[in-house]
PDB file of C-alpha atoms in Angstrom:
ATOM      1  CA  UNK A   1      28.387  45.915   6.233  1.00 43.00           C
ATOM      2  CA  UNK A   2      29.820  47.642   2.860  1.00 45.00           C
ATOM      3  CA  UNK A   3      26.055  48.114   1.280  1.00 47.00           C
ATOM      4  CA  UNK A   4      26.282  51.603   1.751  1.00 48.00           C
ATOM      5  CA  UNK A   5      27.279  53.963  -0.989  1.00 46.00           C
ATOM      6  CA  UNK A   6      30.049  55.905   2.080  1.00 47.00           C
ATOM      7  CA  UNK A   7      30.832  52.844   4.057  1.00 63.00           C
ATOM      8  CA  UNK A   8      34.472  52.612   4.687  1.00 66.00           C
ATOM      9  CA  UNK A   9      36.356  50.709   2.043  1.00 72.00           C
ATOM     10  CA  UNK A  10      34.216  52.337  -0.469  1.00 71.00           C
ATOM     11  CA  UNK A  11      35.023  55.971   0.761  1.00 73.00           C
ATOM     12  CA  UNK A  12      38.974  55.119   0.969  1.00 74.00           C
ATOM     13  CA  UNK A  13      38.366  53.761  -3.049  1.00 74.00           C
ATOM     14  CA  UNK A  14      36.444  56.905  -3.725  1.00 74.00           C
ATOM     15  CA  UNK A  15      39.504  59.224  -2.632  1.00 75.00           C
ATOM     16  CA  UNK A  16      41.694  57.673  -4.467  1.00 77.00           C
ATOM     17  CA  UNK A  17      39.813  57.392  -7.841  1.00 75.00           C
ATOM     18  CA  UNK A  18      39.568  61.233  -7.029  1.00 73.00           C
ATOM     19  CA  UNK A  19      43.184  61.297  -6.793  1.00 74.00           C
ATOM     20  CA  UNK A  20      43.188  59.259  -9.898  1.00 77.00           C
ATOM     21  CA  UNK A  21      40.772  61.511 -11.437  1.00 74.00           C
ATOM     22  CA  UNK A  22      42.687  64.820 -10.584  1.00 71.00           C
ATOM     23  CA  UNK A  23      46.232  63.567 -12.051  1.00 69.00           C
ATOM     24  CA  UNK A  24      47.096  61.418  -8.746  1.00 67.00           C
ATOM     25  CA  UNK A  25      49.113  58.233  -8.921  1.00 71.00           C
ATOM     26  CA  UNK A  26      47.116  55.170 -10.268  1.00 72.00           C
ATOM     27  CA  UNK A  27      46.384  52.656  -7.540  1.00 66.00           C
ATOM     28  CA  UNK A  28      46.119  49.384  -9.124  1.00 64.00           C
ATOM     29  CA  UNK A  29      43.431  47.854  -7.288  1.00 71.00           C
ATOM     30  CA  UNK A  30      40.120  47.194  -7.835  1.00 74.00           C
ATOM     31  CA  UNK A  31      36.738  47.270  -6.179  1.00 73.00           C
ATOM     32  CA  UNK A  32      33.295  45.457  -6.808  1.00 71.00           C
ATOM     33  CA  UNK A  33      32.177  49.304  -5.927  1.00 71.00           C
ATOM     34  CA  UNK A  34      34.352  50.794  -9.032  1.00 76.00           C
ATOM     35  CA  UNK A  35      32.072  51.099 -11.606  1.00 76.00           C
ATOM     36  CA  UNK A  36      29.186  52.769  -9.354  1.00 75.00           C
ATOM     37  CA  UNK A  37      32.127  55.239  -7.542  1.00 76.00           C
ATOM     38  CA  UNK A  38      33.421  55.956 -11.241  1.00 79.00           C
ATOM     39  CA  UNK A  39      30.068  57.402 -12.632  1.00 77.00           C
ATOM     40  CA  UNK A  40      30.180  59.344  -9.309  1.00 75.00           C
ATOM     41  CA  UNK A  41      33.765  61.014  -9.731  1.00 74.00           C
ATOM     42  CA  UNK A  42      32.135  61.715 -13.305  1.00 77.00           C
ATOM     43  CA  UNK A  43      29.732  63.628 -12.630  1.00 72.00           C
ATOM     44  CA  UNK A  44      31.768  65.442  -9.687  1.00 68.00           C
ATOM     45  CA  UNK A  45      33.523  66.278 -12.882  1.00 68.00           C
ATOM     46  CA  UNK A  46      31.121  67.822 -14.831  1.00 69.00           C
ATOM     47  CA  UNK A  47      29.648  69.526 -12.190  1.00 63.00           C
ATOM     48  CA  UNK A  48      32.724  71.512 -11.396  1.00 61.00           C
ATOM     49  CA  UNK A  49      33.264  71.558 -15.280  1.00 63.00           C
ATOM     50  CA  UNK A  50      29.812  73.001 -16.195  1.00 58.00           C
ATOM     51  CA  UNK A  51      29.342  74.795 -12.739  1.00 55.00           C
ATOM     52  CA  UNK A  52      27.229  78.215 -13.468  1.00 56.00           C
ATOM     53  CA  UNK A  53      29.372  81.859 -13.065  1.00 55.00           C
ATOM     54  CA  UNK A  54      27.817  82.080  -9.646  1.00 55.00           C
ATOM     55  CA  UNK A  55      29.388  83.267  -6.072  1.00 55.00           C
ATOM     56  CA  UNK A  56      28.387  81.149  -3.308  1.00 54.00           C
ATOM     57  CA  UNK A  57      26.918  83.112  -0.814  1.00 57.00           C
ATOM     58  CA  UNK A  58      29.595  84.310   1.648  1.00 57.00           C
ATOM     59  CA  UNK A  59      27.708  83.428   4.765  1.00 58.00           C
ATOM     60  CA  UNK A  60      27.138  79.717   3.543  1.00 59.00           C
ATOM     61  CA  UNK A  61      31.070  79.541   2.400  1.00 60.00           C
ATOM     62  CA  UNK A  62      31.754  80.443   6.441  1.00 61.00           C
ATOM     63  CA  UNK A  63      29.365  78.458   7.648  1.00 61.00           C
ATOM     64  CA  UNK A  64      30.278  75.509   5.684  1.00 62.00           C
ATOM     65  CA  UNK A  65      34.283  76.272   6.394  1.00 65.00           C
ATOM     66  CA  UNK A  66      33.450  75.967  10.404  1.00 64.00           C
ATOM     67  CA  UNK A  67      31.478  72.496  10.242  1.00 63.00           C
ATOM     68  CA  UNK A  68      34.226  71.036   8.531  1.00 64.00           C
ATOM     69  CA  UNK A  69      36.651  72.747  10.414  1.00 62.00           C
ATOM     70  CA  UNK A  70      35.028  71.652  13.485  1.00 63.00           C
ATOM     71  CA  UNK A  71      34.676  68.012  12.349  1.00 61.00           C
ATOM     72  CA  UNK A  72      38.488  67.799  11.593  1.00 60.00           C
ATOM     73  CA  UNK A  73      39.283  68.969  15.563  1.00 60.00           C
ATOM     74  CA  UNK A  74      36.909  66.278  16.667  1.00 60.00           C
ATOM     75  CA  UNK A  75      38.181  63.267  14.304  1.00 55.00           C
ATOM     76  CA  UNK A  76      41.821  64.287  15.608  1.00 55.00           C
ATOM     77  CA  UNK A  77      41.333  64.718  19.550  1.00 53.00           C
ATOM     78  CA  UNK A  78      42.195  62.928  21.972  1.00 47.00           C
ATOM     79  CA  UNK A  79      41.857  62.149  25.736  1.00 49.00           C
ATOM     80  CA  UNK A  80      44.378  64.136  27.811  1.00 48.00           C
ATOM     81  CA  UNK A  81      43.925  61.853  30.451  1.00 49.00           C
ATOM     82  CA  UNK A  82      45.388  58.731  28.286  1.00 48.00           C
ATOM     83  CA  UNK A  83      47.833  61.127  26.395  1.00 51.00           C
ATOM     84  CA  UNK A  84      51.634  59.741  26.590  1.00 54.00           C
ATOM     85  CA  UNK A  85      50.775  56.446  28.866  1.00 55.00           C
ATOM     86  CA  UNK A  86      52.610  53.245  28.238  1.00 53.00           C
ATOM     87  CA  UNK A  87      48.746  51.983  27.057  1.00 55.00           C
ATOM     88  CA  UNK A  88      48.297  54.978  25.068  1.00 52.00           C
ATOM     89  CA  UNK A  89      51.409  55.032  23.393  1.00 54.00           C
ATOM     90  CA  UNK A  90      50.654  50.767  22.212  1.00 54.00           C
ATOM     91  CA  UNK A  91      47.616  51.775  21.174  1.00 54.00           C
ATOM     92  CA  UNK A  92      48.902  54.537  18.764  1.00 54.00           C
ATOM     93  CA  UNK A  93      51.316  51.813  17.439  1.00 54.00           C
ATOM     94  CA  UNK A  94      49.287  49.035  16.857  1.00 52.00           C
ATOM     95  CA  UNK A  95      45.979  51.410  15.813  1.00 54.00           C
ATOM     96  CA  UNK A  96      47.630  54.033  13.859  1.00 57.00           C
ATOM     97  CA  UNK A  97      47.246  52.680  10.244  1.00 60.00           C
ATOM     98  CA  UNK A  98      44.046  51.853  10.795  1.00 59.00           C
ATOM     99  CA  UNK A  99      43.639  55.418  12.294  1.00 60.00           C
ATOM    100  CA  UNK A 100      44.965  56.982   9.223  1.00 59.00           C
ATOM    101  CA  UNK A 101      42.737  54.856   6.881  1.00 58.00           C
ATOM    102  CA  UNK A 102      39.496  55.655   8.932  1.00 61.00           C
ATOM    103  CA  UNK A 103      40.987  59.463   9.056  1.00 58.00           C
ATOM    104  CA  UNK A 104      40.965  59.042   4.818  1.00 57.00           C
ATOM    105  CA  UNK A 105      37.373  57.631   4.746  1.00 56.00           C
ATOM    106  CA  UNK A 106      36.392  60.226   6.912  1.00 59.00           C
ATOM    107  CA  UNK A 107      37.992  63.018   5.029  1.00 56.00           C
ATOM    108  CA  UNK A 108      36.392  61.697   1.621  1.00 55.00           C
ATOM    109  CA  UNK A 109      33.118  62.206   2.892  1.00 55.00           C
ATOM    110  CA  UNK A 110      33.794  65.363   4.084  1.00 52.00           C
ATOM    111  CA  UNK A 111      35.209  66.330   0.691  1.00 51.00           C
ATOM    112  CA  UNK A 112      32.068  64.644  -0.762  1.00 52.00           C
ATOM    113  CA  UNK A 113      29.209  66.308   1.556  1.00 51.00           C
ATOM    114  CA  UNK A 114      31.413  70.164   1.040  1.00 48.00           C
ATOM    115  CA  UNK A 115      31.346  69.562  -3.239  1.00 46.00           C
ATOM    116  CA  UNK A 116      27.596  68.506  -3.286  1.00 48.00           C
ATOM    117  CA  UNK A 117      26.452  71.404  -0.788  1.00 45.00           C
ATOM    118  CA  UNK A 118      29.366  73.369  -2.695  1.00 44.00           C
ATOM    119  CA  UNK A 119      27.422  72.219  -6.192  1.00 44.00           C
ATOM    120  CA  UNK A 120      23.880  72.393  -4.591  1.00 45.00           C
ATOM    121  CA  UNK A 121      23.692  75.909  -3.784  1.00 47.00           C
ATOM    122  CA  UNK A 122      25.033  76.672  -7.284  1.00 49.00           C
ATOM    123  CA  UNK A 123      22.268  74.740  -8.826  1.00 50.00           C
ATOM    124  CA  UNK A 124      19.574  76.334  -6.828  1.00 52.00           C
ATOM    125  CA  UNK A 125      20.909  80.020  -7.113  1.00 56.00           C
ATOM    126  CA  UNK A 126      20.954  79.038 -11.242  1.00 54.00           C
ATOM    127  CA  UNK A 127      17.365  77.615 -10.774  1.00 65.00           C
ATOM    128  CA  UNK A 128      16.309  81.344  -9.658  1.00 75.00           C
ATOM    129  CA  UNK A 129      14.995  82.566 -12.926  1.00 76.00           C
ATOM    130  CA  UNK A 130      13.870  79.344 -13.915  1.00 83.00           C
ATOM    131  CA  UNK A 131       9.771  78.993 -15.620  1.00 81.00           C
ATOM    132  CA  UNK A 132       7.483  76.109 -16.060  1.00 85.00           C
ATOM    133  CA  UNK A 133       9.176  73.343 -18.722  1.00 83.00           C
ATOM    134  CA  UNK A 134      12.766  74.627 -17.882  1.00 81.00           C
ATOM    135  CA  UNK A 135      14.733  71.833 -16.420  1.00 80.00           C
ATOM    136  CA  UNK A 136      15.470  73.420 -13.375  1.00 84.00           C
ATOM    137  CA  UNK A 137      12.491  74.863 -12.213  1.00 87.00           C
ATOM    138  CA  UNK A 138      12.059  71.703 -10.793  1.00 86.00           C
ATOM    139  CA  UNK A 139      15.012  72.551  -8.343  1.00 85.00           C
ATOM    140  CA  UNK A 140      13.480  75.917  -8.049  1.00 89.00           C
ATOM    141  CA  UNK A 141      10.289  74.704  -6.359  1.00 89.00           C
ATOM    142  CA  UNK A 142      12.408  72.462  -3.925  1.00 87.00           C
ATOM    143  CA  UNK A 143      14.325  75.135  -2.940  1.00 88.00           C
ATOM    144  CA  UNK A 144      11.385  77.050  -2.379  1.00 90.00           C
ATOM    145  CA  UNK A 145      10.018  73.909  -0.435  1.00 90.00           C
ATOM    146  CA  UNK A 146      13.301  73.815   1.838  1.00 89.00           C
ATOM    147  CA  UNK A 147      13.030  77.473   2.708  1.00 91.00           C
ATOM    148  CA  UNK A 148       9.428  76.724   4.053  1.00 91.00           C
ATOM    149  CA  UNK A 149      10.660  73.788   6.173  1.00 90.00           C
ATOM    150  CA  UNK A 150      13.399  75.734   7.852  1.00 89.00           C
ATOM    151  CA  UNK A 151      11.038  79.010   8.767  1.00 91.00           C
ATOM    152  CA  UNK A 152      11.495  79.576  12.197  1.00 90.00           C
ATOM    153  CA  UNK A 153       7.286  80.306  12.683  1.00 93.00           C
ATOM    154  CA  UNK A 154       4.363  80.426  10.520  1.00 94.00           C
ATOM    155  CA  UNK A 155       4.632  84.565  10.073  1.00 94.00           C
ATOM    156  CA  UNK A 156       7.789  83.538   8.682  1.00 94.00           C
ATOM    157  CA  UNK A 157       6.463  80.910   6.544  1.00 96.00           C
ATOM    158  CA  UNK A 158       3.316  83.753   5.717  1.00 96.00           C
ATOM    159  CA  UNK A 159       5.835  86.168   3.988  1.00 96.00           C
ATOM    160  CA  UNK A 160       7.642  83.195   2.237  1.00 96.00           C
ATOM    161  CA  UNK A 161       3.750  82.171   0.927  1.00 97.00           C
ATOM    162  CA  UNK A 162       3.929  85.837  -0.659  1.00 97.00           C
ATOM    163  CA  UNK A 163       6.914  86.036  -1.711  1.00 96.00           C
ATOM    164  CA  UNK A 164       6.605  82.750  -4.183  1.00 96.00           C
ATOM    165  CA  UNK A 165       3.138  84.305  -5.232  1.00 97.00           C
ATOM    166  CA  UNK A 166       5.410  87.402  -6.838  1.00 96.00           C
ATOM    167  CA  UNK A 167       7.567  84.978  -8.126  1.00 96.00           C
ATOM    168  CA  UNK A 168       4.318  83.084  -9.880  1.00 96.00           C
ATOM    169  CA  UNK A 169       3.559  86.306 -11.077  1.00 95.00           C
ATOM    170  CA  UNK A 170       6.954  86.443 -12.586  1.00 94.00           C
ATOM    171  CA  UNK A 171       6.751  83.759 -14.248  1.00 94.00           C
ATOM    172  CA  UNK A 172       3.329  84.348 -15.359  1.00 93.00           C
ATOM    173  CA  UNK A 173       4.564  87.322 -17.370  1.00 91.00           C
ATOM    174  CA  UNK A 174       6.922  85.065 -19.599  1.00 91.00           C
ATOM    175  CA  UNK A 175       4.236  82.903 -20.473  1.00 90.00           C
ATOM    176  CA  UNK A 176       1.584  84.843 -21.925  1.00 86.00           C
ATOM    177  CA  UNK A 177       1.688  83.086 -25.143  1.00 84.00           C
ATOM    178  CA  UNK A 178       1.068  79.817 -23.407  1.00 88.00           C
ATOM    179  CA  UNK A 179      -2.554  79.710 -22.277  1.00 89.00           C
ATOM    180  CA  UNK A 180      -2.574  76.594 -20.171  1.00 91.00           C
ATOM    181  CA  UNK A 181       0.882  77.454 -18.480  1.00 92.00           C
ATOM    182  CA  UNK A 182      -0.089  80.408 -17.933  1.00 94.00           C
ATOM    183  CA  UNK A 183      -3.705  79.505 -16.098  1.00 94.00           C
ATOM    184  CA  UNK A 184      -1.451  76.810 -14.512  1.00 95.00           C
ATOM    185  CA  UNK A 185       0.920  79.443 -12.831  1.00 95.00           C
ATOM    186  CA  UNK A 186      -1.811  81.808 -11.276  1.00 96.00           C
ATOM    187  CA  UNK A 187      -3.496  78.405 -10.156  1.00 97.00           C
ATOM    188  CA  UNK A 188       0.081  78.099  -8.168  1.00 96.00           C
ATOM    189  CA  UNK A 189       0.294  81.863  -7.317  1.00 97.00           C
ATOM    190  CA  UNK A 190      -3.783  81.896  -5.773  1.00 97.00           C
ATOM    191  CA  UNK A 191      -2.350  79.448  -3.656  1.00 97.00           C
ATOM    192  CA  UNK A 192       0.430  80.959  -2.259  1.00 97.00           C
ATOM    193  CA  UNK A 193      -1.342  83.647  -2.237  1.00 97.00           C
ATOM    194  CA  UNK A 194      -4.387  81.817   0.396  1.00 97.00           C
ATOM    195  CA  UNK A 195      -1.813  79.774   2.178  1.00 97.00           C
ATOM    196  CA  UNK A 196       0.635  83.449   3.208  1.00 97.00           C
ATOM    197  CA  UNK A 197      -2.970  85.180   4.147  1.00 97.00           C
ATOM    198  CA  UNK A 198      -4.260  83.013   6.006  1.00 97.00           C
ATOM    199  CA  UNK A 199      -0.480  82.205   8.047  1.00 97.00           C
ATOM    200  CA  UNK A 200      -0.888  86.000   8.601  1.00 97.00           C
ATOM    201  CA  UNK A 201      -3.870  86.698   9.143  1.00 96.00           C
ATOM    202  CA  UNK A 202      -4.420  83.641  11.974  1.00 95.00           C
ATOM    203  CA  UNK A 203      -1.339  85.454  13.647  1.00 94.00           C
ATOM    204  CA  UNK A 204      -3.237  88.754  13.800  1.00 93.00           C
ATOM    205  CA  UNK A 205      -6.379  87.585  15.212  1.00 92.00           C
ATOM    206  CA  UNK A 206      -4.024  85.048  17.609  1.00 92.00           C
ATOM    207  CA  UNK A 207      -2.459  87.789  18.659  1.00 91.00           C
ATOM    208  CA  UNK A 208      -4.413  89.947  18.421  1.00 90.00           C
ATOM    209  CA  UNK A 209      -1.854  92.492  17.058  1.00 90.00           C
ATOM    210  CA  UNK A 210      -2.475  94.163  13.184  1.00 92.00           C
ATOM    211  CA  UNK A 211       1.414  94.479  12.703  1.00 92.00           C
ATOM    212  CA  UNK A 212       1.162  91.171  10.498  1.00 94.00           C
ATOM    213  CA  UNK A 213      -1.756  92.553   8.072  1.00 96.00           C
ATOM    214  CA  UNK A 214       0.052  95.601   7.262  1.00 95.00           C
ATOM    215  CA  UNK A 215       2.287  93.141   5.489  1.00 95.00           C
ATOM    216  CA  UNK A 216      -0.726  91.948   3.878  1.00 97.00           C
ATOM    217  CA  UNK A 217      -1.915  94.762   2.760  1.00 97.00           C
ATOM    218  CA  UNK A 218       1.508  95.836   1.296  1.00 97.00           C
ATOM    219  CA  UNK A 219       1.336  92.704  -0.400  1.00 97.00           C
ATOM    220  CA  UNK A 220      -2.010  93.060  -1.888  1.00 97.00           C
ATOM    221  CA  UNK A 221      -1.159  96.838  -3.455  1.00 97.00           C
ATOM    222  CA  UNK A 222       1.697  95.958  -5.258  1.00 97.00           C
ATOM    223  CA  UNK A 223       0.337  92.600  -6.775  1.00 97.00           C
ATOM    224  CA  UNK A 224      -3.010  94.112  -7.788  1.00 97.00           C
ATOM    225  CA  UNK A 225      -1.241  96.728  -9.674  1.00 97.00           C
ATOM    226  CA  UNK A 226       1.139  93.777 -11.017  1.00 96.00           C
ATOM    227  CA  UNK A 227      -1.313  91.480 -11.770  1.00 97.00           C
ATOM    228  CA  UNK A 228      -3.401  94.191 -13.541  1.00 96.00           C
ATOM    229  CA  UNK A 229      -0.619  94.789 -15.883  1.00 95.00           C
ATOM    230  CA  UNK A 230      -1.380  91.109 -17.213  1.00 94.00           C
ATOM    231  CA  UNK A 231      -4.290  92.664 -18.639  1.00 93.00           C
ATOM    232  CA  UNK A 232      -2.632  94.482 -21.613  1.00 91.00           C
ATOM    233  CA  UNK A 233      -3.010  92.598 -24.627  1.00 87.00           C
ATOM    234  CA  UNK A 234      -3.980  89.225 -23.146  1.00 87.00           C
ATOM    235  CA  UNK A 235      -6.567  87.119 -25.097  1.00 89.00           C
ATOM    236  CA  UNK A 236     -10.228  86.545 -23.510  1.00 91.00           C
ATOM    237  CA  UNK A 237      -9.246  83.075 -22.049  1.00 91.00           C
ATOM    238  CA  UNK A 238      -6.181  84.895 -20.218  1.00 93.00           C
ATOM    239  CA  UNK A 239      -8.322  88.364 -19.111  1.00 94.00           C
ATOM    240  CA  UNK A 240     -11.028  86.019 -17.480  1.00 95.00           C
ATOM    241  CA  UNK A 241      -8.271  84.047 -15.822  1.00 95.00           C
ATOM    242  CA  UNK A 242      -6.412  86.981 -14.588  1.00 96.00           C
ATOM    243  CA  UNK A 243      -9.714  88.703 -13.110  1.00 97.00           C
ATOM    244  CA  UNK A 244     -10.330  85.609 -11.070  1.00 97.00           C
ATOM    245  CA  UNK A 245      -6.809  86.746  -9.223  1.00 97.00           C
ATOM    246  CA  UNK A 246      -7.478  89.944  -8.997  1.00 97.00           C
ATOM    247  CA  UNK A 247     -10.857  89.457  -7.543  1.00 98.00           C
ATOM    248  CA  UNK A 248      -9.009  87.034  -4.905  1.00 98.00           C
ATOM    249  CA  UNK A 249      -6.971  90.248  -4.121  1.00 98.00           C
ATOM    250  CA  UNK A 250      -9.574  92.652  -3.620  1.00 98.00           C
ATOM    251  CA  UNK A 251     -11.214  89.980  -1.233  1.00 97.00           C
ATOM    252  CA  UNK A 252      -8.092  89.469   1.207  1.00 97.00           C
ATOM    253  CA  UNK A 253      -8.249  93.310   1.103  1.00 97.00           C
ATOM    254  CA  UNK A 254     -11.863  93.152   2.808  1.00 96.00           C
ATOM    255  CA  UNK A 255     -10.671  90.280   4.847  1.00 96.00           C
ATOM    256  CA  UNK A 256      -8.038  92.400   5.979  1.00 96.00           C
ATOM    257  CA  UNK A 257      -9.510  95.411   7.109  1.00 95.00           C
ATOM    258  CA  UNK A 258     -12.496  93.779   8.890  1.00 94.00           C
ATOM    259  CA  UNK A 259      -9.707  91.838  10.838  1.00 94.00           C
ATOM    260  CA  UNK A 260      -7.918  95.202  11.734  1.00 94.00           C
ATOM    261  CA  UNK A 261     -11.638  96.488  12.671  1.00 92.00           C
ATOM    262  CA  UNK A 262     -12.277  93.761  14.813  1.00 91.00           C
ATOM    263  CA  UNK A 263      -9.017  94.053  16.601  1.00 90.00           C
ATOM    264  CA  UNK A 264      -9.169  97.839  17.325  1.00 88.00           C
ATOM    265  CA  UNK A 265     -12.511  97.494  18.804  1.00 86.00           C
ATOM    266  CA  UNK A 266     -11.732  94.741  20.662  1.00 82.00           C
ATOM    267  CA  UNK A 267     -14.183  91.901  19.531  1.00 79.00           C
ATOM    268  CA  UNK A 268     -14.355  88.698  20.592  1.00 79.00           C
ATOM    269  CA  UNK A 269     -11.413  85.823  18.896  1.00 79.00           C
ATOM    270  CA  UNK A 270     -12.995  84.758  15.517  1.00 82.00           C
ATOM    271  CA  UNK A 271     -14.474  81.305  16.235  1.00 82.00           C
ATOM    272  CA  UNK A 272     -15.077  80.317  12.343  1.00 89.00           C
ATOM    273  CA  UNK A 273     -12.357  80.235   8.940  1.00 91.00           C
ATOM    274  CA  UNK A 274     -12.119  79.926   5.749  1.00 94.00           C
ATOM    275  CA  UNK A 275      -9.237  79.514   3.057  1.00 95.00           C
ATOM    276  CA  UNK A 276      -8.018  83.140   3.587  1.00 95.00           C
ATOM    277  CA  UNK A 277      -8.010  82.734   7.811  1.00 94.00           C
ATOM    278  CA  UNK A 278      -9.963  83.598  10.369  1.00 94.00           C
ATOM    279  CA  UNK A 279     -14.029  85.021   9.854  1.00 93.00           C
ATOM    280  CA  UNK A 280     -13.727  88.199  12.455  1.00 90.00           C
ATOM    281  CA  UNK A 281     -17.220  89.006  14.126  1.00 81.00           C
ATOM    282  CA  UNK A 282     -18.681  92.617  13.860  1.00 73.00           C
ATOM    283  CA  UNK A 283     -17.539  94.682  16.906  1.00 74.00           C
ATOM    284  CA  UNK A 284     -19.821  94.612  19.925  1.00 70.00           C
ATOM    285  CA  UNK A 285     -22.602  97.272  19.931  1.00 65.00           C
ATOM    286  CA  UNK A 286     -21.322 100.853  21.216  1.00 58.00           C
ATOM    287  CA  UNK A 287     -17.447  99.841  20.157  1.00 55.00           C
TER     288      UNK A 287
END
């Protein structure tokens, strides 16, 4: 099968119209693949052509080195066992161009999968400032997405929750003179907001340990004071808007400290929940 777009023949014609592409002797041959693997070198082109003044983070540049490091020792080892028999030996003769070829494809991909990560995390680290109607915030909120997926446990995923809701709120500011984006952004940041509280807070009252709503709390003293700053000059529509956050705020606040009250005095494991995490029971009489 040749349907895919990294299948063999298609990877060795890819290399070499990269070859081509970087000042490379012209191969005169021709693929029913050419067109599609052209518009592909193409934009390989622009990307490094138009790439963003941005340093890839050093960890990811090591990280990225040793997988293909380590996939070039495994593409080129081979059995000790076998190494310098008669059998061996007519095997490297008859197999060897083939070898090499497969040892091209192989090494196109690799050069293919190291640009697009290469490009990728250049895209995403130029996404960071990105707002609402820019054309990479769209990358933004992936990236955002990915770091979610790859959280090791939901605490994780809780501070992640509150750290995009400061980023809504970030975004929020630049938009004050757009009423519906701006009502549109705190819609996203409430969210975050509920979905890291209540991460947190189930964590607390699972275990029962307050170390994860001092996090909350932290959280909820610097946005209030943030989110109170939106105040200053905003219009009616935007002051009614932003008091609906704020009030969400001072209610994870109360949610917060009934938790820690429940856990000092030792009451029961909340049985009921709600958007912001568990309902905590009042401490048993004489606690």
């Amino acid at each position: 099968m040749d349907s895919d777009l990294f299948s063999r023949r298609r990877a060795v014609r890819f290399a070499q119209l990269l070859d081509e592409a970087n000042g490379g002797r012209r191969h005169h041959v021709r693929s029913r693949a050419d067109d599609q693997l052209t518009r592909l070198v193409a934009v390989g082109q622009r990307l490094v052509a138009e790439r963003p003044d941005i340093q890839v983070d050093v960890e990811f540049r090591a990280g990225l080195r040793a997988m293909l490091v380590a996939a070039a020792e495994r593409e080129h080892t081979t059995d000790p066992a076998a190494a310098g028999t008669p059998q061996a030996t007519g095997r490297s003769s008859l197999l060897g161009g083939a070898t090499a070829r497969r040892a091209r494809a192989r090494g196109a991909i690799l050069v293919g999968i190291a640009a697009g990560a290469v490009a990728v995390s250049g895209i995403s680290a130029a996404s960071e400032n990105a707002v609402p109607g820019d054309a990479l915030y769209g990358m933004k909120r992936s990236t955002e997405r990915a770091q979610l997926a790859l959280a090791k446990s939901d605490l994780s995923r809780g501070q992640l929750f509150l750290d995009f809701a400061r980023t809504r709120l970030d975004e929020a500011a630049t938009l004050r003179d757009d009423a519906t984006g701006f009502s549109a952004v705190l819609d996203d940041m409430d969210a975050d907001t509920r979905q890291g509280v209540r991460l947190l807070t189930t964590g607390a009252a699972q275990h029962t340990d307050p170390a994860a709503l001092d996090a909350v709390n932290t959280f909820v003293t610097g946005q209030r004071r943030a989110v109170a700053g939106l105040l200053d000059g905003a219009g009616s529509a935007e002051r009614e808007r932003t008091r609906q956050s704020l009030a969400l705020l001072d209610a994870i606040r109360k949610r917060s400290d009934a938790l820690r009250a429940a856990i000092g005095c030792a009451s029961p494991a909340p049985v009921d929940s709600d958007a912001l995490g568990p309902v905590p029971a009042g401490c048993p009489i004489g606690r």
